[in-house]
mmCIF file of C-alpha atoms in Angstrom:
data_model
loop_
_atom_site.group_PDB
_atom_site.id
_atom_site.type_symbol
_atom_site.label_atom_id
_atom_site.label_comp_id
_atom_site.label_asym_id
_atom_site.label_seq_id
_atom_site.Cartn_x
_atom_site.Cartn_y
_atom_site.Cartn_z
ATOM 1 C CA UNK A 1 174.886 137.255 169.751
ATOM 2 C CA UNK A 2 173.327 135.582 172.645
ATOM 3 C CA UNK A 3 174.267 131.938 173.942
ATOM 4 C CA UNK A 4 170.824 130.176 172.281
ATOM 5 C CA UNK A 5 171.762 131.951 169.026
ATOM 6 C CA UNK A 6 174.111 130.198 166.091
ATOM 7 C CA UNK A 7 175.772 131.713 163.085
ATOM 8 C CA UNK A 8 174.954 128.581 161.102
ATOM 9 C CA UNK A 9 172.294 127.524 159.363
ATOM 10 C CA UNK A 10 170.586 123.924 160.578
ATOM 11 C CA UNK A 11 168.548 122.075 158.300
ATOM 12 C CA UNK A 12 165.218 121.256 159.829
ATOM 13 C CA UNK A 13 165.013 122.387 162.829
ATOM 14 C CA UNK A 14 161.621 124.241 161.899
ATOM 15 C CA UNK A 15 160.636 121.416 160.275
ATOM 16 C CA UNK A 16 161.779 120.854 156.289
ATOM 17 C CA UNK A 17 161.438 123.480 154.550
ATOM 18 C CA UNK A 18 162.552 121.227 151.034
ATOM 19 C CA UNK A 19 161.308 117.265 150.878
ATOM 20 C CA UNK A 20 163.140 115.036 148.616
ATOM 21 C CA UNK A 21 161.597 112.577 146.491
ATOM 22 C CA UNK A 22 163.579 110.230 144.475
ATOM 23 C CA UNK A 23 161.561 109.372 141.505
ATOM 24 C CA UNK A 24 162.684 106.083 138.839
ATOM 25 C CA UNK A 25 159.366 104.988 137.819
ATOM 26 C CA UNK A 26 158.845 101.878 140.108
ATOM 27 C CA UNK A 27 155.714 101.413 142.286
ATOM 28 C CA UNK A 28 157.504 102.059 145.252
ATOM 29 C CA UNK A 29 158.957 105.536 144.237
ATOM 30 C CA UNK A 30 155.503 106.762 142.797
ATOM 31 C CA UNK A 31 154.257 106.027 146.025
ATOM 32 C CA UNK A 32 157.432 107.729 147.600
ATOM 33 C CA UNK A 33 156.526 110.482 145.935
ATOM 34 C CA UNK A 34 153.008 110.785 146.616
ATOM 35 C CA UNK A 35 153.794 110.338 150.582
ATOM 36 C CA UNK A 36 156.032 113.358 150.210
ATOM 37 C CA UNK A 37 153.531 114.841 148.385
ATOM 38 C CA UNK A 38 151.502 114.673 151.291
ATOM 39 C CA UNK A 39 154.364 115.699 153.751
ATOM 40 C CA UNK A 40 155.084 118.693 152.063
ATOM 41 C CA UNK A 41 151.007 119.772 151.564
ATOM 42 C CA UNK A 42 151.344 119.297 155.408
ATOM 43 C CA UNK A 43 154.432 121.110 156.299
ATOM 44 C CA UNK A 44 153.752 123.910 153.752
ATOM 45 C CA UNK A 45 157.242 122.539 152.148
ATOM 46 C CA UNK A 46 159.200 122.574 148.474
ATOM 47 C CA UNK A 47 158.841 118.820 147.209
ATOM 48 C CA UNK A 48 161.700 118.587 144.900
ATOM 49 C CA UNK A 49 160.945 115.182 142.765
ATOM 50 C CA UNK A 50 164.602 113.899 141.600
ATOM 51 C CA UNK A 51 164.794 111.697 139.062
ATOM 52 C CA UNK A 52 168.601 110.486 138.382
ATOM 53 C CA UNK A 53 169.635 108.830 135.470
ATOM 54 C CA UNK A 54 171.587 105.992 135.511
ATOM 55 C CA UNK A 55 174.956 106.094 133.077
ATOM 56 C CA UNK A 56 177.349 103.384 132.043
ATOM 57 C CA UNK A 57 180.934 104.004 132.395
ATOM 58 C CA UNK A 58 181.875 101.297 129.913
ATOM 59 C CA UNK A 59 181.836 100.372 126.650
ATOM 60 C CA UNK A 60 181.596 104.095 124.814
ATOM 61 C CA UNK A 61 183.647 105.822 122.299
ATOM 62 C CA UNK A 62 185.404 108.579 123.647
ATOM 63 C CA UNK A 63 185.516 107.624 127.475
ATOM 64 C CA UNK A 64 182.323 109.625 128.923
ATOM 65 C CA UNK A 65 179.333 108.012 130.485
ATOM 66 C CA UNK A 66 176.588 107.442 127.970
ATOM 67 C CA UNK A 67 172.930 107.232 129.848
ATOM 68 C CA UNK A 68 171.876 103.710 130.565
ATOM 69 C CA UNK A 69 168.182 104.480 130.454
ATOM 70 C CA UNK A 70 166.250 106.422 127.392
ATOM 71 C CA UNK A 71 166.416 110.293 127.617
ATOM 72 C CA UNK A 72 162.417 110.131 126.978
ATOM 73 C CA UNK A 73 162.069 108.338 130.904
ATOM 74 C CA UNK A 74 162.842 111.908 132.419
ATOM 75 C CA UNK A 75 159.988 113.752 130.318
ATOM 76 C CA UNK A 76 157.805 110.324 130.616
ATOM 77 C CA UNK A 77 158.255 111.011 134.716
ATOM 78 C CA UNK A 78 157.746 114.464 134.820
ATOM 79 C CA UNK A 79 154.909 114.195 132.260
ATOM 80 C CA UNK A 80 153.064 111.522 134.503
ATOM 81 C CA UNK A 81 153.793 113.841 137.707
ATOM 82 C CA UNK A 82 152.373 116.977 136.101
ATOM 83 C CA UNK A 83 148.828 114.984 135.135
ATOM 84 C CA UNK A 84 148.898 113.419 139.018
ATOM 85 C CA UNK A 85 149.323 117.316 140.387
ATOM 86 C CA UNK A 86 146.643 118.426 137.767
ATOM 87 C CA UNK A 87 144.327 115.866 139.168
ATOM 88 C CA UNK A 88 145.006 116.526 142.659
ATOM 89 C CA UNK A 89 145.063 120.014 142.214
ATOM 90 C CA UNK A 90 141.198 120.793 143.979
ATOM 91 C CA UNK A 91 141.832 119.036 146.626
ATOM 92 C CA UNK A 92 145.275 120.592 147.938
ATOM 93 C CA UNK A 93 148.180 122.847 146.657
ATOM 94 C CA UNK A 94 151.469 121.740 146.638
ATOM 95 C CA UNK A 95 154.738 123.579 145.370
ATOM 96 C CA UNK A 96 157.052 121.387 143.818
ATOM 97 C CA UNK A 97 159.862 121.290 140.994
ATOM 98 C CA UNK A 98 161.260 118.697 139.386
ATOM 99 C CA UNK A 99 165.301 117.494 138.579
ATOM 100 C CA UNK A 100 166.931 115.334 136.556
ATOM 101 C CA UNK A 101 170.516 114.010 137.997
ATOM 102 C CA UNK A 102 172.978 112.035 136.132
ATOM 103 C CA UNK A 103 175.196 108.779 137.455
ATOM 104 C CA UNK A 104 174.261 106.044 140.054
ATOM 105 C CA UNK A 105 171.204 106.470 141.946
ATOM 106 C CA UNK A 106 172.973 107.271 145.203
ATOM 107 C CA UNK A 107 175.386 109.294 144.533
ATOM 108 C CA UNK A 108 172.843 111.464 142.171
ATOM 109 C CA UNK A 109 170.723 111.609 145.255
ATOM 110 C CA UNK A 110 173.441 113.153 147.665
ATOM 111 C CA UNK A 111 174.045 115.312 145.116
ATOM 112 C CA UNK A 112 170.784 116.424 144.702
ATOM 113 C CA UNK A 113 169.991 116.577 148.499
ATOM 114 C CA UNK A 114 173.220 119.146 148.676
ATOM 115 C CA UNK A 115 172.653 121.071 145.826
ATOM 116 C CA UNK A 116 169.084 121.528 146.644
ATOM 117 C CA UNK A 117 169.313 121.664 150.470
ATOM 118 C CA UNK A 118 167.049 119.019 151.200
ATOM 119 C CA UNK A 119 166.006 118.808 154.593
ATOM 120 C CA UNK A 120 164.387 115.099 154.204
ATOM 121 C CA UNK A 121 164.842 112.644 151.521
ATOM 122 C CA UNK A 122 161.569 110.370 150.749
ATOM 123 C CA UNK A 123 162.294 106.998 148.884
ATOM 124 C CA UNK A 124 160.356 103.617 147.366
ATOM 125 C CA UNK A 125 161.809 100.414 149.278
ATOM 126 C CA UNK A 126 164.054 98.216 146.371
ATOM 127 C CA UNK A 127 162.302 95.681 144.665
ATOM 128 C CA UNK A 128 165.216 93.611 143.617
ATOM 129 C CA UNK A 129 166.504 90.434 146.100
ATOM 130 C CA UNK A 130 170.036 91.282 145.718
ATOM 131 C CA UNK A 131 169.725 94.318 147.382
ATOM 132 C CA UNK A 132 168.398 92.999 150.657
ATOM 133 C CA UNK A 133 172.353 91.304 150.801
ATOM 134 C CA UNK A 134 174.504 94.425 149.419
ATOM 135 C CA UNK A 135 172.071 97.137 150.317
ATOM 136 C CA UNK A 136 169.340 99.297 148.637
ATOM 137 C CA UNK A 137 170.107 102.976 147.399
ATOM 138 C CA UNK A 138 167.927 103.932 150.737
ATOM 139 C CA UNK A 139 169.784 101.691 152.973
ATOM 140 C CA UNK A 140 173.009 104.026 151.780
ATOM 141 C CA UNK A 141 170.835 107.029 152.537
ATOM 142 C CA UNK A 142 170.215 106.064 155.894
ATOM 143 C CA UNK A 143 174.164 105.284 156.847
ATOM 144 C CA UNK A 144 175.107 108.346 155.040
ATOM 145 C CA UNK A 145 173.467 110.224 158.275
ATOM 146 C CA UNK A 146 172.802 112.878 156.806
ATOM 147 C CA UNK A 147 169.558 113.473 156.530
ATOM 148 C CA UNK A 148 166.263 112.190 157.522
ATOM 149 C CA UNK A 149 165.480 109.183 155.510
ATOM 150 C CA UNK A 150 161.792 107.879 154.537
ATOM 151 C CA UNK A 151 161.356 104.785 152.891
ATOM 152 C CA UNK A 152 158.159 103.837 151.444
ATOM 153 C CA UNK A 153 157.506 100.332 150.755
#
């Protein structure tokens, strides 16, 4: 092995190979995903749409989480994704998959970024006040360092 060459694998430095886009239904993350959309028609990338369901800890029977939102929001999400690729289909190809996480939206999006070695995670800005004072979900992203972070307003 010479001194330029490395025994590890670095994310992105041929550009990302997998773009992250987390997916909840707001306006922002449709049009998070639809940049990265774009980013990966341009980089010839895997856009991975991650959609992570939100559980409460409280409150249930036997002590596991229980899912805060409807089970029918995934296959509403990935329904309404499907139909926009369909549509865009003509005009460019992109390959793409989509996940469902479980658990708060951060930590399902680290997770999801590991498991699926994401090379940049693409996100819609919060549209709730309080978050501007504790911090959004892409805020986190950001300080987490761990990846590069796009957030789409």
């Amino acid at each position: 092995m010479t001194s330029h060459q490395s025994s590890s694998f670095e994310r992105g430095t041929d550009g990302p190979k997998v773009i992250l886009a987390g997916l909840d239904g707001s306006a922002p993350s449709l049009r998070a995903a639809a940049y990265a959309a774009g980013l990966a028609r341009r980089q010839q990338s895997l856009l991975t749409i991650v959609y992570v369901q939100p559980v409460v800890a409280a409150g249930t029977a036997m002590g596991m989480p229980v899912p805060a939102a409807p089970d029918g929001l995934a296959e509403d999400l990935i329904r309404e994704v499907r139909a926009s690729a369909e549509r865009l289909r003509d005009l460019y190809e992109v390959r793409w998959e989509f996940h469902t996480f479980h658990g708060d939206p951060y930590a399902g999006l680290v997770q999801a970024a590991d498991e699926l070695t994401a090379d940049a995670v693409v996100v819609g800005a919060s549209e709730q006040a309080g978050h501007r004072i504790v911090g959004s979900v892409a805020v986190r992203l950001v300080k987490a360092g761990r990846w590069p972070v796009t957030v789409v307003p």
